[in-house]
């Protein structure tokens, strides 16, 4: 399954909203009814961290300014208000089938 | 506190071998599935391998199948990646990553760097 992200680079203004899109080459809805789609954040010099799981569930400790939405093959990560600490790379990933595959990443800077 | 600490990276010659280790703490290791993911310099993320809780099921990416082997020792709270027949394109930061049921890759290690060069 091929994952694509747009844009690949995003320059944002603190306090303003922003969004990243991710598309998959086939539906990520499993026969069990769940959609195995994820977002990860990688801050400069750090390991990736889970932001969103199963499309729209924020992981423990993730600020509520991050939200995920979508279904099937089209997904979006939204920032209600970008903060300076949000600078980094954002990757989408599918886990509906092996091999799990990531999008190319979106670089977010201020 | 959940911790995953990788080690074993370093310089290997093309065709050589390395064995990566990941020691886990802060959770009941035997109850969690584990994975290895890598990131080549300046590149994106690539899932490599998965192992279930009892080591009865493993999966591999096509790029490493037949060359890399994942294993685990629940008594030692550790997961391993034996890497043979290394190629220049295997150079990357290798991350040990936990899966918690449907929450895929919820915790990541700090990574260990593998360089492949003659």
PDB file of C-alpha atoms in Angstrom:
ATOM      1  CA  UNK A   1       0.000   0.000   0.000  1.00  0.00           C
ATOM      2  CA  UNK A   2       1.465   3.333  -1.100  1.00  0.00           C
ATOM      3  CA  UNK A   3       0.983   6.338   1.128  1.00  0.00           C
ATOM      4  CA  UNK A   4       1.260   9.870  -0.236  1.00  0.00           C
ATOM      5  CA  UNK A   5       1.272  13.129   1.697  1.00  0.00           C
ATOM      6  CA  UNK A   6       0.603  16.718   0.725  1.00  0.00           C
ATOM      7  CA  UNK A   7       2.172  19.098   1.106  1.00  0.00           C
ATOM      8  CA  UNK A   8       5.696  17.780   1.608  1.00  0.00           C
ATOM      9  CA  UNK A   9       6.693  21.088   3.141  1.00  0.00           C
ATOM     10  CA  UNK A  10       4.517  23.439   5.167  1.00  0.00           C
ATOM     11  CA  UNK A  11       5.503  26.826   6.498  1.00  0.00           C
ATOM     12  CA  UNK A  12       3.129  27.924   9.223  1.00  0.00           C
ATOM     13  CA  UNK A  13       2.416  30.972  11.363  1.00  0.00           C
ATOM     14  CA  UNK A  14       2.094  30.385  15.108  1.00  0.00           C
ATOM     15  CA  UNK A  15      -1.491  30.680  16.224  1.00  0.00           C
ATOM     16  CA  UNK A  16      -2.870  29.870  12.796  1.00  0.00           C
ATOM     17  CA  UNK A  17      -4.544  26.628  11.722  1.00  0.00           C
ATOM     18  CA  UNK A  18      -2.892  24.185   9.362  1.00  0.00           C
ATOM     19  CA  UNK A  19      -3.502  20.749   7.882  1.00  0.00           C
ATOM     20  CA  UNK A  20      -1.704  17.862   6.222  1.00  0.00           C
ATOM     21  CA  UNK A  21      -3.326  15.406   3.862  1.00  0.00           C
ATOM     22  CA  UNK A  22      -2.505  11.735   3.420  1.00  0.00           C
ATOM     23  CA  UNK A  23      -3.871   9.353   0.819  1.00  0.00           C
ATOM     24  CA  UNK A  24      -3.505   5.599   0.563  1.00  0.00           C
ATOM     25  CA  UNK A  25      -3.510   3.515  -2.606  1.00  0.00           C
ATOM     26  CA  UNK A  26      -6.237   1.291  -1.189  1.00  0.00           C
ATOM     27  CA  UNK A  27      -8.797   1.404   1.581  1.00  0.00           C
ATOM     28  CA  UNK A  28      -7.414   1.146   5.096  1.00  0.00           C
ATOM     29  CA  UNK A  29     -10.683  -0.164   6.516  1.00  0.00           C
ATOM     30  CA  UNK A  30     -10.129  -3.663   7.850  1.00  0.00           C
ATOM     31  CA  UNK A  31     -12.740  -6.393   7.721  1.00  0.00           C
ATOM     32  CA  UNK A  32     -13.051  -5.972  11.498  1.00  0.00           C
ATOM     33  CA  UNK A  33     -14.513  -2.534  10.828  1.00  0.00           C
ATOM     34  CA  UNK A  34     -11.564  -0.549  12.154  1.00  0.00           C
ATOM     35  CA  UNK A  35      -9.382   1.725  10.031  1.00  0.00           C
ATOM     36  CA  UNK A  36      -5.701   1.233  10.771  1.00  0.00           C
ATOM     37  CA  UNK A  37      -4.324   4.674   9.994  1.00  0.00           C
ATOM     38  CA  UNK A  38      -1.826   6.597  12.132  1.00  0.00           C
ATOM     39  CA  UNK A  39       0.021   9.903  12.407  1.00  0.00           C
ATOM     40  CA  UNK A  40       3.502  10.316  13.904  1.00  0.00           C
ATOM     41  CA  UNK A  41       5.477  13.419  14.766  1.00  0.00           C
ATOM     42  CA  UNK A  42       9.264  13.580  14.695  1.00  0.00           C
ATOM     43  CA  UNK A  43      10.765  16.666  16.274  1.00  0.00           C
ATOM     44  CA  UNK A  44      14.294  17.636  15.212  1.00  0.00           C
ATOM     45  CA  UNK A  45      16.888  15.264  16.641  1.00  0.00           C
ATOM     46  CA  UNK A  46      14.287  13.018  18.277  1.00  0.00           C
ATOM     47  CA  UNK A  47      12.642   9.671  17.655  1.00  0.00           C
ATOM     48  CA  UNK A  48       9.179   9.650  16.126  1.00  0.00           C
ATOM     49  CA  UNK A  49       6.225   9.817  18.503  1.00  0.00           C
ATOM     50  CA  UNK A  50       2.684   8.602  18.046  1.00  0.00           C
ATOM     51  CA  UNK A  51       0.162  11.422  17.687  1.00  0.00           C
ATOM     52  CA  UNK A  52      -3.029   9.853  16.389  1.00  0.00           C
ATOM     53  CA  UNK A  53      -4.135   6.226  16.135  1.00  0.00           C
ATOM     54  CA  UNK A  54      -7.014   4.680  14.216  1.00  0.00           C
ATOM     55  CA  UNK A  55      -7.667   7.888  12.268  1.00  0.00           C
ATOM     56  CA  UNK A  56      -8.880  10.172  15.031  1.00  0.00           C
ATOM     57  CA  UNK A  57      -7.777   9.013  18.483  1.00  0.00           C
ATOM     58  CA  UNK A  58      -5.197  11.204  20.175  1.00  0.00           C
ATOM     59  CA  UNK A  59      -2.493   9.244  21.964  1.00  0.00           C
ATOM     60  CA  UNK A  60      -1.870   9.844  25.645  1.00  0.00           C
ATOM     61  CA  UNK A  61      -0.472  13.307  26.305  1.00  0.00           C
ATOM     62  CA  UNK A  62      -1.067  14.677  22.814  1.00  0.00           C
ATOM     63  CA  UNK A  63      -2.452  18.222  22.933  1.00  0.00           C
ATOM     64  CA  UNK A  64      -6.015  18.679  21.749  1.00  0.00           C
ATOM     65  CA  UNK A  65      -4.889  21.168  19.094  1.00  0.00           C
ATOM     66  CA  UNK A  66      -4.073  18.066  17.020  1.00  0.00           C
ATOM     67  CA  UNK A  67      -6.974  16.228  15.413  1.00  0.00           C
ATOM     68  CA  UNK A  68      -7.283  13.509  12.832  1.00  0.00           C
ATOM     69  CA  UNK A  69     -10.086  12.720  10.451  1.00  0.00           C
ATOM     70  CA  UNK A  70     -10.851  10.786   7.308  1.00  0.00           C
ATOM     71  CA  UNK A  71     -11.927   7.414   6.055  1.00  0.00           C
ATOM     72  CA  UNK A  72     -11.170   4.841   3.397  1.00  0.00           C
ATOM     73  CA  UNK A  73      -8.222   6.281   1.508  1.00  0.00           C
ATOM     74  CA  UNK A  74      -8.245   9.969   2.458  1.00  0.00           C
ATOM     75  CA  UNK A  75      -7.074  11.326   5.782  1.00  0.00           C
ATOM     76  CA  UNK A  76      -6.195  14.674   7.343  1.00  0.00           C
ATOM     77  CA  UNK A  77      -4.180  15.878  10.308  1.00  0.00           C
ATOM     78  CA  UNK A  78      -5.312  19.271  11.531  1.00  0.00           C
ATOM     79  CA  UNK A  79      -3.622  21.763  13.813  1.00  0.00           C
ATOM     80  CA  UNK A  80      -6.216  24.078  15.337  1.00  0.00           C
ATOM     81  CA  UNK A  81      -3.483  26.574  16.230  1.00  0.00           C
ATOM     82  CA  UNK A  82       0.137  25.843  15.353  1.00  0.00           C
ATOM     83  CA  UNK A  83       2.687  26.370  18.086  1.00  0.00           C
ATOM     84  CA  UNK A  84       6.439  26.827  17.706  1.00  0.00           C
ATOM     85  CA  UNK A  85       7.060  23.420  19.322  1.00  0.00           C
ATOM     86  CA  UNK A  86       5.177  21.721  16.476  1.00  0.00           C
ATOM     87  CA  UNK A  87       8.146  22.149  14.134  1.00  0.00           C
ATOM     88  CA  UNK A  88       9.295  18.826  12.698  1.00  0.00           C
ATOM     89  CA  UNK A  89       8.336  15.996  10.406  1.00  0.00           C
ATOM     90  CA  UNK A  90       4.901  14.414  10.280  1.00  0.00           C
ATOM     91  CA  UNK A  91       4.396  10.932   8.888  1.00  0.00           C
ATOM     92  CA  UNK A  92       1.214   9.039   8.141  1.00  0.00           C
ATOM     93  CA  UNK A  93       1.204   5.248   8.229  1.00  0.00           C
ATOM     94  CA  UNK A  94      -1.069   2.364   7.367  1.00  0.00           C
ATOM     95  CA  UNK A  95      -1.260  -0.810   9.394  1.00  0.00           C
ATOM     96  CA  UNK A  96      -4.151  -2.570   7.704  1.00  0.00           C
ATOM     97  CA  UNK A  97      -1.765  -5.038   6.082  1.00  0.00           C
ATOM     98  CA  UNK A  98       1.881  -5.985   6.107  1.00  0.00           C
ATOM     99  CA  UNK A  99       4.207  -4.463   5.146  1.00  0.00           C
ATOM    100  CA  UNK A 100       3.190  -1.434   7.137  1.00  0.00           C
ATOM    101  CA  UNK A 101       4.027   1.615   5.055  1.00  0.00           C
ATOM    102  CA  UNK A 102       4.673   5.258   5.849  1.00  0.00           C
ATOM    103  CA  UNK A 103       4.076   8.383   3.866  1.00  0.00           C
ATOM    104  CA  UNK A 104       7.159  10.351   2.771  1.00  0.00           C
ATOM    105  CA  UNK A 105       6.705  12.878   5.550  1.00  0.00           C
ATOM    106  CA  UNK A 106       5.699  16.530   5.715  1.00  0.00           C
ATOM    107  CA  UNK A 107       8.222  19.009   7.044  1.00  0.00           C
ATOM    108  CA  UNK A 108       6.560  21.678   9.159  1.00  0.00           C
ATOM    109  CA  UNK A 109       8.457  24.842   9.959  1.00  0.00           C
ATOM    110  CA  UNK A 110       7.645  28.285  11.246  1.00  0.00           C
TER     111      UNK A 110
ATOM    112  CA  UNK B   1       8.172   4.861  32.635  1.00  0.00           C
ATOM    113  CA  UNK B   2       8.284   2.938  29.379  1.00  0.00           C
ATOM    114  CA  UNK B   3      11.836   2.732  28.030  1.00  0.00           C
ATOM    115  CA  UNK B   4      13.278   1.029  24.965  1.00  0.00           C
ATOM    116  CA  UNK B   5      17.056   1.186  24.662  1.00  0.00           C
ATOM    117  CA  UNK B   6      18.747  -0.001  21.497  1.00  0.00           C
ATOM    118  CA  UNK B   7      22.386  -0.958  21.132  1.00  0.00           C
ATOM    119  CA  UNK B   8      24.651  -2.827  18.768  1.00  0.00           C
ATOM    120  CA  UNK B   9      24.862  -0.341  15.951  1.00  0.00           C
ATOM    121  CA  UNK B  10      28.155   0.680  14.429  1.00  0.00           C
ATOM    122  CA  UNK B  11      30.276   0.302  11.335  1.00  0.00           C
ATOM    123  CA  UNK B  12      30.013  -2.849   9.242  1.00  0.00           C
ATOM    124  CA  UNK B  13      31.550  -3.750   5.920  1.00  0.00           C
ATOM    125  CA  UNK B  14      29.354  -4.592   2.947  1.00  0.00           C
ATOM    126  CA  UNK B  15      28.467  -8.242   3.291  1.00  0.00           C
ATOM    127  CA  UNK B  16      29.083  -8.120   7.011  1.00  0.00           C
ATOM    128  CA  UNK B  17      26.814  -8.641   9.992  1.00  0.00           C
ATOM    129  CA  UNK B  18      25.561  -6.793  13.046  1.00  0.00           C
ATOM    130  CA  UNK B  19      23.221  -7.781  15.852  1.00  0.00           C
ATOM    131  CA  UNK B  20      21.015  -5.078  17.295  1.00  0.00           C
ATOM    132  CA  UNK B  21      19.547  -5.386  20.765  1.00  0.00           C
ATOM    133  CA  UNK B  22      16.714  -3.523  22.455  1.00  0.00           C
ATOM    134  CA  UNK B  23      16.262  -3.768  26.197  1.00  0.00           C
ATOM    135  CA  UNK B  24      12.825  -2.745  27.420  1.00  0.00           C
ATOM    136  CA  UNK B  25      11.621  -1.628  30.819  1.00  0.00           C
ATOM    137  CA  UNK B  26       8.648  -0.014  32.471  1.00  0.00           C
ATOM    138  CA  UNK B  27       6.081  -2.452  31.099  1.00  0.00           C
ATOM    139  CA  UNK B  28       5.332  -6.179  30.937  1.00  0.00           C
ATOM    140  CA  UNK B  29       7.492  -6.908  27.911  1.00  0.00           C
ATOM    141  CA  UNK B  30       6.144 -10.428  27.337  1.00  0.00           C
ATOM    142  CA  UNK B  31       2.687  -9.021  26.695  1.00  0.00           C
ATOM    143  CA  UNK B  32       3.622  -6.745  23.809  1.00  0.00           C
ATOM    144  CA  UNK B  33       4.411  -7.237  20.150  1.00  0.00           C
ATOM    145  CA  UNK B  34       7.608  -5.600  18.946  1.00  0.00           C
ATOM    146  CA  UNK B  35       8.972  -4.206  15.707  1.00  0.00           C
ATOM    147  CA  UNK B  36      12.042  -2.692  14.109  1.00  0.00           C
ATOM    148  CA  UNK B  37      11.764   0.441  11.964  1.00  0.00           C
ATOM    149  CA  UNK B  38      14.625   2.275  10.272  1.00  0.00           C
ATOM    150  CA  UNK B  39      15.282   5.732   8.915  1.00  0.00           C
ATOM    151  CA  UNK B  40      18.036   6.314   6.379  1.00  0.00           C
ATOM    152  CA  UNK B  41      19.865   9.652   6.644  1.00  0.00           C
ATOM    153  CA  UNK B  42      17.537  12.452   5.606  1.00  0.00           C
ATOM    154  CA  UNK B  43      14.891   9.952   4.570  1.00  0.00           C
ATOM    155  CA  UNK B  44      11.556   8.674   5.735  1.00  0.00           C
ATOM    156  CA  UNK B  45      10.580   5.753   7.902  1.00  0.00           C
ATOM    157  CA  UNK B  46      10.660   2.112   6.799  1.00  0.00           C
ATOM    158  CA  UNK B  47       9.054  -0.699   8.785  1.00  0.00           C
ATOM    159  CA  UNK B  48      11.341  -3.739   8.764  1.00  0.00           C
ATOM    160  CA  UNK B  49      10.114  -6.514  10.982  1.00  0.00           C
ATOM    161  CA  UNK B  50       7.520  -7.657  13.520  1.00  0.00           C
ATOM    162  CA  UNK B  51       7.454 -10.335  16.186  1.00  0.00           C
ATOM    163  CA  UNK B  52       4.511 -11.444  18.291  1.00  0.00           C
ATOM    164  CA  UNK B  53       4.537 -11.944  22.039  1.00  0.00           C
ATOM    165  CA  UNK B  54       5.600 -15.594  22.011  1.00  0.00           C
ATOM    166  CA  UNK B  55       7.907 -15.318  19.001  1.00  0.00           C
ATOM    167  CA  UNK B  56       5.745 -17.724  17.038  1.00  0.00           C
ATOM    168  CA  UNK B  57       4.984 -15.216  14.275  1.00  0.00           C
ATOM    169  CA  UNK B  58       7.361 -12.901  12.447  1.00  0.00           C
ATOM    170  CA  UNK B  59       7.008 -10.671   9.421  1.00  0.00           C
ATOM    171  CA  UNK B  60       9.602  -8.898   7.312  1.00  0.00           C
ATOM    172  CA  UNK B  61       9.805  -6.173   4.699  1.00  0.00           C
ATOM    173  CA  UNK B  62      10.830  -7.425   1.274  1.00  0.00           C
ATOM    174  CA  UNK B  63      13.994  -5.318   1.495  1.00  0.00           C
ATOM    175  CA  UNK B  64      15.363  -7.382   4.400  1.00  0.00           C
ATOM    176  CA  UNK B  65      13.645 -10.769   4.162  1.00  0.00           C
ATOM    177  CA  UNK B  66      16.205 -13.551   4.066  1.00  0.00           C
ATOM    178  CA  UNK B  67      18.973 -11.291   5.423  1.00  0.00           C
ATOM    179  CA  UNK B  68      17.571 -10.025   8.735  1.00  0.00           C
ATOM    180  CA  UNK B  69      16.096 -12.079  11.582  1.00  0.00           C
ATOM    181  CA  UNK B  70      14.034 -10.748  14.464  1.00  0.00           C
ATOM    182  CA  UNK B  71      13.922 -12.575  17.782  1.00  0.00           C
ATOM    183  CA  UNK B  72      13.104 -11.914  21.416  1.00  0.00           C
ATOM    184  CA  UNK B  73      13.913 -13.117  24.904  1.00  0.00           C
ATOM    185  CA  UNK B  74      11.011 -12.449  27.225  1.00  0.00           C
ATOM    186  CA  UNK B  75      13.069 -13.442  30.259  1.00  0.00           C
ATOM    187  CA  UNK B  76      15.552 -10.696  29.399  1.00  0.00           C
ATOM    188  CA  UNK B  77      12.919  -8.154  28.243  1.00  0.00           C
ATOM    189  CA  UNK B  78      14.781  -7.873  24.963  1.00  0.00           C
ATOM    190  CA  UNK B  79      14.193  -7.945  21.247  1.00  0.00           C
ATOM    191  CA  UNK B  80      16.937  -8.455  18.686  1.00  0.00           C
ATOM    192  CA  UNK B  81      17.623  -7.903  15.012  1.00  0.00           C
ATOM    193  CA  UNK B  82      20.318 -10.062  13.435  1.00  0.00           C
ATOM    194  CA  UNK B  83      21.437  -8.347  10.249  1.00  0.00           C
ATOM    195  CA  UNK B  84      23.480 -10.338   7.722  1.00  0.00           C
ATOM    196  CA  UNK B  85      24.706  -9.617   4.208  1.00  0.00           C
ATOM    197  CA  UNK B  86      24.621  -5.898   4.914  1.00  0.00           C
ATOM    198  CA  UNK B  87      24.459  -3.475   2.003  1.00  0.00           C
ATOM    199  CA  UNK B  88      25.253   0.215   1.719  1.00  0.00           C
ATOM    200  CA  UNK B  89      21.533   0.936   1.558  1.00  0.00           C
ATOM    201  CA  UNK B  90      21.042  -0.604   5.011  1.00  0.00           C
ATOM    202  CA  UNK B  91      22.782   2.387   6.584  1.00  0.00           C
ATOM    203  CA  UNK B  92      20.223   4.053   8.827  1.00  0.00           C
ATOM    204  CA  UNK B  93      19.050   4.742  12.335  1.00  0.00           C
ATOM    205  CA  UNK B  94      17.325   1.603  13.596  1.00  0.00           C
ATOM    206  CA  UNK B  95      14.450   1.991  16.043  1.00  0.00           C
ATOM    207  CA  UNK B  96      12.945  -0.604  18.325  1.00  0.00           C
ATOM    208  CA  UNK B  97       9.207   0.056  18.523  1.00  0.00           C
ATOM    209  CA  UNK B  98       6.393  -1.339  20.654  1.00  0.00           C
ATOM    210  CA  UNK B  99       2.894  -2.205  19.522  1.00  0.00           C
ATOM    211  CA  UNK B 100       0.052  -2.172  22.026  1.00  0.00           C
ATOM    212  CA  UNK B 101      -2.836  -4.037  20.458  1.00  0.00           C
ATOM    213  CA  UNK B 102      -4.395  -1.756  17.845  1.00  0.00           C
ATOM    214  CA  UNK B 103      -2.168   1.121  18.920  1.00  0.00           C
ATOM    215  CA  UNK B 104       0.667   0.584  16.523  1.00  0.00           C
ATOM    216  CA  UNK B 105       4.115   1.911  17.424  1.00  0.00           C
ATOM    217  CA  UNK B 106       3.111   3.633  20.637  1.00  0.00           C
ATOM    218  CA  UNK B 107       6.630   3.812  22.062  1.00  0.00           C
ATOM    219  CA  UNK B 108       9.961   4.181  20.237  1.00  0.00           C
ATOM    220  CA  UNK B 109      13.532   3.763  21.356  1.00  0.00           C
ATOM    221  CA  UNK B 110      16.137   6.451  20.805  1.00  0.00           C
ATOM    222  CA  UNK B 111      17.619   4.533  17.882  1.00  0.00           C
ATOM    223  CA  UNK B 112      21.012   3.027  17.090  1.00  0.00           C
ATOM    224  CA  UNK B 113      23.053   4.066  14.060  1.00  0.00           C
ATOM    225  CA  UNK B 114      24.229   1.515  11.519  1.00  0.00           C
ATOM    226  CA  UNK B 115      26.849   2.493   8.947  1.00  0.00           C
ATOM    227  CA  UNK B 116      27.810   0.159   6.114  1.00  0.00           C
ATOM    228  CA  UNK B 117      31.032   1.040   4.382  1.00  0.00           C
ATOM    229  CA  UNK B 118      34.315  -0.493   3.348  1.00  0.00           C
TER     230      UNK B 118
END
